[in-house]
CSV table of C-alpha atoms in Angstrom, one decimal:
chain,number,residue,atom,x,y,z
A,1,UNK,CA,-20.8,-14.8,-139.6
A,2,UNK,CA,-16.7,-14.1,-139.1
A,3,UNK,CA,-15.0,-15.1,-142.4
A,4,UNK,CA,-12.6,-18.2,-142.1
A,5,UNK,CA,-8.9,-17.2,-142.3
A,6,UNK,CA,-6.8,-18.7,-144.7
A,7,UNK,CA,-3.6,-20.5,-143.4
A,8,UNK,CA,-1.2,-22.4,-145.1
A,9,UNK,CA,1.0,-25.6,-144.6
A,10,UNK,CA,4.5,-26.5,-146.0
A,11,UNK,CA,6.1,-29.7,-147.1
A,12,UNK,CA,6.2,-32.6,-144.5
A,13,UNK,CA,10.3,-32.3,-144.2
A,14,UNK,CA,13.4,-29.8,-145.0
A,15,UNK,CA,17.0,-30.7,-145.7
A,16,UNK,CA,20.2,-29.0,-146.3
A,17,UNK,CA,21.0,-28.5,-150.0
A,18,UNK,CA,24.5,-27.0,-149.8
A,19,UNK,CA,26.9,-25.2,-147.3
A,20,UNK,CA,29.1,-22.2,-148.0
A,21,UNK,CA,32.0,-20.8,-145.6
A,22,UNK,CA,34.4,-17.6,-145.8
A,23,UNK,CA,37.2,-17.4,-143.1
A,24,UNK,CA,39.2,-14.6,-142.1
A,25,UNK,CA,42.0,-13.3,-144.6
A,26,UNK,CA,45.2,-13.5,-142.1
A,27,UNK,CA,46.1,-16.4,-140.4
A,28,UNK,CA,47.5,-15.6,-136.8
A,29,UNK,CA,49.7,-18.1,-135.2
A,30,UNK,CA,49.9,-18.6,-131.4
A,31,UNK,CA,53.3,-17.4,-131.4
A,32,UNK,CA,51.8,-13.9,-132.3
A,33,UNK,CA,49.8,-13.3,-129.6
A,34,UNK,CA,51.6,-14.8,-126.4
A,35,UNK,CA,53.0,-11.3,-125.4
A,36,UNK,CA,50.2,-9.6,-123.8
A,37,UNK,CA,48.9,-12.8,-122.0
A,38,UNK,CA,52.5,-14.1,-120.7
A,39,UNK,CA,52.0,-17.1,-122.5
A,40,UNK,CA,53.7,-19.7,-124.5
A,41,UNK,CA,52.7,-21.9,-127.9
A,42,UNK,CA,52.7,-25.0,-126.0
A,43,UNK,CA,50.3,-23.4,-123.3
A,44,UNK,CA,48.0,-22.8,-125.7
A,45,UNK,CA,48.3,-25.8,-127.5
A,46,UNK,CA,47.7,-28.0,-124.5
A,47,UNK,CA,44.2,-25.8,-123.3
A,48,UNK,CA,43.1,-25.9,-126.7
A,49,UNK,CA,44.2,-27.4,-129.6
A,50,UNK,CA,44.9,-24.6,-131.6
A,51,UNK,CA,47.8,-24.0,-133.4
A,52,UNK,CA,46.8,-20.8,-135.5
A,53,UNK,CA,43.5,-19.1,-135.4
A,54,UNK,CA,42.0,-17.0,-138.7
A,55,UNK,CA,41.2,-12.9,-138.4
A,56,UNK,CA,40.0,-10.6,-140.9
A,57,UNK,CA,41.0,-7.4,-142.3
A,58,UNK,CA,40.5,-4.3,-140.2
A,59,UNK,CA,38.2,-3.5,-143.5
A,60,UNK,CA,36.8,-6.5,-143.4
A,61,UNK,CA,33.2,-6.9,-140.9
A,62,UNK,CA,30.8,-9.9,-140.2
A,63,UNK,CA,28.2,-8.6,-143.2
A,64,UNK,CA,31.0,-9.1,-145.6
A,65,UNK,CA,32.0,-12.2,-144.4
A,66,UNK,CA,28.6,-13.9,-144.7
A,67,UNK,CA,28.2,-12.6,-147.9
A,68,UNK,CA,30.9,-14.6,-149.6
A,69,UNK,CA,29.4,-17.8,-147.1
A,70,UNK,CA,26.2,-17.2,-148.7
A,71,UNK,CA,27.1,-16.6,-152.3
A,72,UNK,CA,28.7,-19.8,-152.4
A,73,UNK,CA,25.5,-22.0,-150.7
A,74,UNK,CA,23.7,-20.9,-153.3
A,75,UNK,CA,25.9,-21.1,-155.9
A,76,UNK,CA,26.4,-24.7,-154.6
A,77,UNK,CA,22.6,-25.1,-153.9
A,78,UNK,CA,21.5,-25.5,-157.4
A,79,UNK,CA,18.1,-23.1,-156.2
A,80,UNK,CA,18.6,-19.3,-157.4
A,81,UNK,CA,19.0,-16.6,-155.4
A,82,UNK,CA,15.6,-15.1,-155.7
A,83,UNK,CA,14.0,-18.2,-154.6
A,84,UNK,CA,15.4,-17.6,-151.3
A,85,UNK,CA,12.6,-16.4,-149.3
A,86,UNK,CA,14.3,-16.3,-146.0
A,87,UNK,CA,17.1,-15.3,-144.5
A,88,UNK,CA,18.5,-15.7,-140.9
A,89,UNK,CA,21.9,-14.4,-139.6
A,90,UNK,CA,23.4,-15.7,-136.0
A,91,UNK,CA,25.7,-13.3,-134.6
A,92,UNK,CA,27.2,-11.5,-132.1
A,93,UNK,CA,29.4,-9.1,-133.9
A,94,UNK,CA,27.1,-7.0,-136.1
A,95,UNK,CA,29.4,-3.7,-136.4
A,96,UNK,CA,26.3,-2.2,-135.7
A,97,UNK,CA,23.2,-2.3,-133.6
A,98,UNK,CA,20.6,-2.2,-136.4
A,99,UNK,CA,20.2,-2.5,-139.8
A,100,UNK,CA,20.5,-6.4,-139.7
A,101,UNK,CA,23.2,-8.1,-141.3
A,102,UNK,CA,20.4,-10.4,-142.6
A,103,UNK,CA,18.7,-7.6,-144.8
A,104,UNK,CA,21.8,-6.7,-146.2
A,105,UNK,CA,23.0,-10.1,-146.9
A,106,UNK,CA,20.0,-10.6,-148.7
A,107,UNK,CA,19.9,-7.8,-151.1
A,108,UNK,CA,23.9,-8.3,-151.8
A,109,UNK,CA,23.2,-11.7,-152.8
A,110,UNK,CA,20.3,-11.2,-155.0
A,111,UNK,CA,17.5,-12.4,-152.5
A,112,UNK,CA,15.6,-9.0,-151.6
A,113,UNK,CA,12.9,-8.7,-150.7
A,114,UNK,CA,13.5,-12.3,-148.8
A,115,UNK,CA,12.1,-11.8,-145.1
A,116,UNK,CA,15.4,-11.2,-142.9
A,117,UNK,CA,16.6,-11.0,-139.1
A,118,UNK,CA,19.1,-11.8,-136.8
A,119,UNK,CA,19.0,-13.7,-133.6
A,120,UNK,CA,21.4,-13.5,-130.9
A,121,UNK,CA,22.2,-16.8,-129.7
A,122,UNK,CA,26.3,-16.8,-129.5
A,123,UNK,CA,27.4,-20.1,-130.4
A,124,UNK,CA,24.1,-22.1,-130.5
A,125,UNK,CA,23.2,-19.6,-132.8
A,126,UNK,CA,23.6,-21.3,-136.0
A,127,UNK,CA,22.0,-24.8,-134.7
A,128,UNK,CA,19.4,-22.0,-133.4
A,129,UNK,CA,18.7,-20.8,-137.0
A,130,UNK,CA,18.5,-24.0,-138.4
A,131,UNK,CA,16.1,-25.3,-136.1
A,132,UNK,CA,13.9,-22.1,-137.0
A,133,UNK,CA,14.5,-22.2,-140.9
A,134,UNK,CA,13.1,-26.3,-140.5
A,135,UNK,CA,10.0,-25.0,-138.8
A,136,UNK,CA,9.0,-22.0,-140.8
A,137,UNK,CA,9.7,-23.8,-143.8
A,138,UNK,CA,7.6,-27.1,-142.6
A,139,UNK,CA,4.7,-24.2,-141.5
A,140,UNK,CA,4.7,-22.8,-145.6
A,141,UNK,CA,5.8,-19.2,-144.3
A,142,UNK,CA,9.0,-20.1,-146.3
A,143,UNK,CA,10.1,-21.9,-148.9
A,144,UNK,CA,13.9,-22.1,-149.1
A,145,UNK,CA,16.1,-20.5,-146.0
A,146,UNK,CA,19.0,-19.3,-146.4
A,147,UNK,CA,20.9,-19.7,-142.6
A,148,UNK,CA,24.5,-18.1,-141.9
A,149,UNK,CA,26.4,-18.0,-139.0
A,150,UNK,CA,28.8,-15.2,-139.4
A,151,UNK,CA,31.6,-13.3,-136.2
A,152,UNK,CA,34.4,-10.6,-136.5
A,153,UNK,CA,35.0,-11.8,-132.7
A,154,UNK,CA,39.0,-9.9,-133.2
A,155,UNK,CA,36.6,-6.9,-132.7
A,156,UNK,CA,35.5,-7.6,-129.0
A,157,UNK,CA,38.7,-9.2,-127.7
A,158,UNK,CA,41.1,-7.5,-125.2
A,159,UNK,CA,44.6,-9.2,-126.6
A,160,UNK,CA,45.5,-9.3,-123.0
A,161,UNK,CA,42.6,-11.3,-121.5
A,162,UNK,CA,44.2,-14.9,-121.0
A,163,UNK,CA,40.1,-16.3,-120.8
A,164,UNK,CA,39.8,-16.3,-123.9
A,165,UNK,CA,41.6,-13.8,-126.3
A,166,UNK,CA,43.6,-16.6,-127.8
A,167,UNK,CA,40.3,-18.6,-128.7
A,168,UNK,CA,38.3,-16.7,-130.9
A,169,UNK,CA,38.9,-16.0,-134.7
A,170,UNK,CA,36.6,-14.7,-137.5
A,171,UNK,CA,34.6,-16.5,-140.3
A,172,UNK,CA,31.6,-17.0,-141.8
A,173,UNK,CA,29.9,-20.0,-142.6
A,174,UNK,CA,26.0,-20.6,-144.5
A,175,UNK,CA,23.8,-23.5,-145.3
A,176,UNK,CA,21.1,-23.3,-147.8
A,177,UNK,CA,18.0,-25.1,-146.5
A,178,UNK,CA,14.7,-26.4,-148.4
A,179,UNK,CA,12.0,-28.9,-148.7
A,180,UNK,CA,12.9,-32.7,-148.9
A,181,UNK,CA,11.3,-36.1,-149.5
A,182,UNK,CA,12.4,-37.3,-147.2
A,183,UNK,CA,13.6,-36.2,-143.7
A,184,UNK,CA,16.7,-34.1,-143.0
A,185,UNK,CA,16.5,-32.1,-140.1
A,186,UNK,CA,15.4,-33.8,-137.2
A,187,UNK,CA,13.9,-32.6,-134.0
A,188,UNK,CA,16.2,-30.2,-131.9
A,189,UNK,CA,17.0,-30.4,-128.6
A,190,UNK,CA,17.3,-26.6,-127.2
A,191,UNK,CA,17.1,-24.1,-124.2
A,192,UNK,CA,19.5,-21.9,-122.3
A,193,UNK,CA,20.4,-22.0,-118.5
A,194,UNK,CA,20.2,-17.9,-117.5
A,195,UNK,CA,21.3,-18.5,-114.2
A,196,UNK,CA,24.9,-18.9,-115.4
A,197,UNK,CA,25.0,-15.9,-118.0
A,198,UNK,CA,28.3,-14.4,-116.5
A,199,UNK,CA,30.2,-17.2,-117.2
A,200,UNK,CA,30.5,-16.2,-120.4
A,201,UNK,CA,30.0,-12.9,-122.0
A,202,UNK,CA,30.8,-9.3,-123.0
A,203,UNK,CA,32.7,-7.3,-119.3
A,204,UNK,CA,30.2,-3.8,-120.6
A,205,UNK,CA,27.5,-2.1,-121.9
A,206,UNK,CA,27.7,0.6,-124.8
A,207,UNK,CA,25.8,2.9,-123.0
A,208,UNK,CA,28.4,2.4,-120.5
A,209,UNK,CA,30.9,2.3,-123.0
A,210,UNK,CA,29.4,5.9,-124.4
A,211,UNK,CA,29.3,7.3,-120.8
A,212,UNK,CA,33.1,6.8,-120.0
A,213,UNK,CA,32.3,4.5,-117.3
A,214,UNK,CA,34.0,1.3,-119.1
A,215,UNK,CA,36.4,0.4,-121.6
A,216,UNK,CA,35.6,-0.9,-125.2
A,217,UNK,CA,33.4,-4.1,-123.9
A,218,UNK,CA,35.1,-7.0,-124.8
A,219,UNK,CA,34.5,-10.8,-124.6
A,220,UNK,CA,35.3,-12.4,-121.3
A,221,UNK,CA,34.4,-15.9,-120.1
A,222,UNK,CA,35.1,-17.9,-116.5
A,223,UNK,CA,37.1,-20.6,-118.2
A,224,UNK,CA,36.3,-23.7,-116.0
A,225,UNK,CA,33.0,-22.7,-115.2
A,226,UNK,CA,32.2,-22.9,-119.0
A,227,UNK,CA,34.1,-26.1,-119.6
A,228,UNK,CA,32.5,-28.6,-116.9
A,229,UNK,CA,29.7,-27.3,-118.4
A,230,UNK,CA,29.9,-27.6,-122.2
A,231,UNK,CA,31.3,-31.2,-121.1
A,232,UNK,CA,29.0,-32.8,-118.4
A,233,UNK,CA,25.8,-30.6,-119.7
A,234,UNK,CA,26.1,-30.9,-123.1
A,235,UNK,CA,26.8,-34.3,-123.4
A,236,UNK,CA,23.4,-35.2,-122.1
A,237,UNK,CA,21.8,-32.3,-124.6
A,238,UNK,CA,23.7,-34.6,-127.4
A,239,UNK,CA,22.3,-38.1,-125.9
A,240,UNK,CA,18.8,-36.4,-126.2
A,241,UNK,CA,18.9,-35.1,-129.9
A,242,UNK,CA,19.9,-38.6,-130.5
A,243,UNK,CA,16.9,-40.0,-128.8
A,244,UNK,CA,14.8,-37.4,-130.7
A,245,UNK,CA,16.1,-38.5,-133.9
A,246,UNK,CA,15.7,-42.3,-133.3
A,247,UNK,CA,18.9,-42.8,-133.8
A,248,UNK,CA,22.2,-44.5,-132.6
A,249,UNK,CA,25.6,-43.4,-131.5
A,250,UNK,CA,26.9,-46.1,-134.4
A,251,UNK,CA,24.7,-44.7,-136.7
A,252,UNK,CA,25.8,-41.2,-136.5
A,253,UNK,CA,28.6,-40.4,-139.9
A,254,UNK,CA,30.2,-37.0,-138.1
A,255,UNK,CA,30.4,-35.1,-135.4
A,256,UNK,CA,30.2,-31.3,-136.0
A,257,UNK,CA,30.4,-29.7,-132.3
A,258,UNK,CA,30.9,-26.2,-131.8
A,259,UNK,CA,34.8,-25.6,-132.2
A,260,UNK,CA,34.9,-24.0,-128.8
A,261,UNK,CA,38.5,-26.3,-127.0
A,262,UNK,CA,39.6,-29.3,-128.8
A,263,UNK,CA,39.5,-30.9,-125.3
A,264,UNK,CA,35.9,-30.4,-125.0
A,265,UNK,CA,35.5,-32.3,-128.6
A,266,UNK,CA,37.7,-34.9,-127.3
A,267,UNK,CA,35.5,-35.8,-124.2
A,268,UNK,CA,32.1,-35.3,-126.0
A,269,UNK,CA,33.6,-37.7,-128.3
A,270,UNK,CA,34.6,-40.0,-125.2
A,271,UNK,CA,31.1,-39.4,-123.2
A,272,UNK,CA,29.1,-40.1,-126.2
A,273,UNK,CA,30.9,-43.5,-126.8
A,274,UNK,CA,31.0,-42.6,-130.8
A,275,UNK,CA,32.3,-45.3,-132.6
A,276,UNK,CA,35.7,-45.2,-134.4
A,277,UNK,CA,34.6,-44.6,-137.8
A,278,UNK,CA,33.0,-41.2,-137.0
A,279,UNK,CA,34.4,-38.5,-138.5
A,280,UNK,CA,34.5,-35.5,-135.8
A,281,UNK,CA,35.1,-32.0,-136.8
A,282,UNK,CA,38.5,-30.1,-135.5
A,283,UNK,CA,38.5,-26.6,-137.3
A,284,UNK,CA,39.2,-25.1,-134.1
A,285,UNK,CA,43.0,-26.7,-134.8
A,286,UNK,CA,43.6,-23.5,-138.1
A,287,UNK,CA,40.4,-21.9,-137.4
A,288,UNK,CA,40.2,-20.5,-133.6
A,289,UNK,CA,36.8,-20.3,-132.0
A,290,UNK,CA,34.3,-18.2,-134.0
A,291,UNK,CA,31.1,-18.7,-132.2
A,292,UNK,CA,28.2,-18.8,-134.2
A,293,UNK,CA,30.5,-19.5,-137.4
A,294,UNK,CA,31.9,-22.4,-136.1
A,295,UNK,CA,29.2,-25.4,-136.9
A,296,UNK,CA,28.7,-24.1,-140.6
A,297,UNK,CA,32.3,-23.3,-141.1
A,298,UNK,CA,33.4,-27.0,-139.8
A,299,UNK,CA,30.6,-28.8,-141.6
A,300,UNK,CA,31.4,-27.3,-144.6
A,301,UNK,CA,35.4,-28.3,-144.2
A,302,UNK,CA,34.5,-31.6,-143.1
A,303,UNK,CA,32.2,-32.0,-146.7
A,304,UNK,CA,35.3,-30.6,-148.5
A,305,UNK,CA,37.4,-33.3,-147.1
A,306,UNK,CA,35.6,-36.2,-146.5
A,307,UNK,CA,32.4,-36.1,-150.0
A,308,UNK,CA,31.5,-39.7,-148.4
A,309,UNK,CA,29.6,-38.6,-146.4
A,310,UNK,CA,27.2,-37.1,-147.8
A,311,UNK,CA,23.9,-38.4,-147.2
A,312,UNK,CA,25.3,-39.7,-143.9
A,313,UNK,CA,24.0,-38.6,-140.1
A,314,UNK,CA,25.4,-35.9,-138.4
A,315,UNK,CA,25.5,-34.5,-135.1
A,316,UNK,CA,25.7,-31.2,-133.9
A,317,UNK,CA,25.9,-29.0,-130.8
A,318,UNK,CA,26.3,-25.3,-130.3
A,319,UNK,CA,26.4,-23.8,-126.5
A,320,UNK,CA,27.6,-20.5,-125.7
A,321,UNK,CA,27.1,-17.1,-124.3
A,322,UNK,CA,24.1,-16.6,-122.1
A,323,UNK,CA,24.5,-20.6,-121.6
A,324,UNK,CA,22.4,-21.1,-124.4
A,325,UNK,CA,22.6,-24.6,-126.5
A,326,UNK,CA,21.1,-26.4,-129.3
A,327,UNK,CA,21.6,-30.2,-130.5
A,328,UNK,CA,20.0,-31.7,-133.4
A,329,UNK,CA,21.3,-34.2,-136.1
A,330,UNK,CA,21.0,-33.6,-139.9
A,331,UNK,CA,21.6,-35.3,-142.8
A,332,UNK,CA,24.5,-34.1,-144.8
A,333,UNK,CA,23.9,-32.8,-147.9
């Protein structure tokens, strides 16, 4: 006779406990960067809403930014750091192809020998993570998740691509996720659309890269393409996660879309028919564009600014590279 396996079962619902953010150190008006793409500070501020954009030290890299991101959630958490049992990074801008920014996160913040990896999901990546950290921790492989969204996108930009160079900056931002009473995380709307992966994306390979073939690979994107689709797409991914959740427009506290054009916000806003007392998130205005960074990073400015909310609804919607996306609302902590 086989023996009988043992298997193991979580709590019934997660939450998040706390959020923790670390932008770039410099803060890079438009003015500064209208040379090489023949542009002007109105131009830019038309397109995209921005008026200045954050960027990091040259000594600065992604692992250092979600280091500080992830100190503070769990500073801010109340749980210790070696209760943290798992630890998942979204990004795009490792400085390097492996180790994982995750592992080292981990061990600089006191969680080693927490289980750790990366996923590549651009800038659904965070909403990505969360949705995994909810599951694993509802299936008893984990017990508190630490999730961190972090980009040193000033790395992969050519200064004179007028697609998008003027978008991105860098930041990290973390959330520090565990069981709950009650629920907090609710089912997540996700996929990706393949077909459309050059809409938006890195011009290279390194192996081209390493062969002379191509220049440093850099960050492009087919601008229109990628807007009609973040706004007729998306807006029915947001409808969804709000029919998954049982919930309302009217009942929804924020907004937290990925910062990706301030017009973009502005019509998901419009299609979504939220109601006036929403609060939606615009870091993109001081922040810039910073992919998998973005949710975390505005969530946690929109807690620092608006504490009522807490324990209200929120929304949120990351699509990127790859065409990737992820919806799912969440109850602020």
């Amino acid at each position: 006779m086989s023996p009988t396996l043992n298997q193991v079962t979580g709590p019934a619902y997660t939450r998040i406990y706390s959020y923790g953010a670390a932008r770039g150190e410099n803060a890079v008006p438009n003015d500064d960067l209208i040379g090489p793409i023949d542009s002007s500070d109105e131009w830019i501020r038309q397109r995209t809403g921005i008026v200045t954009r954050v960027r990091a030290d040259k000594g600065t890299d992604a692992i250092d930014l979600a280091t500080v991101a992830a100190a503070e959630a769990i500073e801010k958490s109340g749980i210790s750091a070696d209760q943290v049992d798992l630890v998942i990074v979204a990004t795009i801008s490792n400085p390097k192809q492996s180790p994982s920014v995750s592992a080292i996160v981990a061990d600089r913040v006191g969680a080693n020998p927490a289980a750790a990896y990366d996923i590549n999901a651009a800038c659904a990546g965070y909403a990505y993570a969360v949705t995994q950290a909810d599951a694993l921790i509802r299936s008893g492989a984990a017990r508190y998740a630490l999730v961190i969204g972090t980009e040193k996108l000033s790395d992969i930009v050519d200064p004179a691509d007028r697609s998008i160079s003027f978008l991105l900056g860098d930041g990290a931002g973390a959330a520090l996720i565990g069981p709950s009473d009650t629920p907090g995380i609710a089912p997540a709307v996700w996929g990706s659309d393949g077909s459309k992966a050059d809409a938006v994306g890195m011009n290279g390979t390194l192996t081209e890269f390493r062969d002379g073939e191509v220049p440093w690979p850099t960050l492009r994107q087919e601008g229109q393409t990628v807007f009609r689709w973040a706004v007729w797409e998306m807006a029915k991914v947001a409808r969804e996660a709000l029919d998954r959740a049982g919930v309302e427009p009217t009942d929804i506290a924020a907004f937290i879309p990925h910062q990706a054009n301030m017009r973009i916000i502005d019509e998901f806003a419009k299609q979504l028919k939220l109601p006036e007392s929403t609060v939606i998130a615009r870091d993109i205005e001081t922040t810039g564009n910073t992919s998998a960074a973005s949710i975390p990073l505005a969530s946690h400015r929109l807690m620092a600014e608006h504490p009522e909310l807490s324990g209200g609804l929120a929304l949120q919607i990351g699509f990127g590279a790859g065409l990737v996306f992820a919806a799912q609302v969440v109850v602020l902590p």
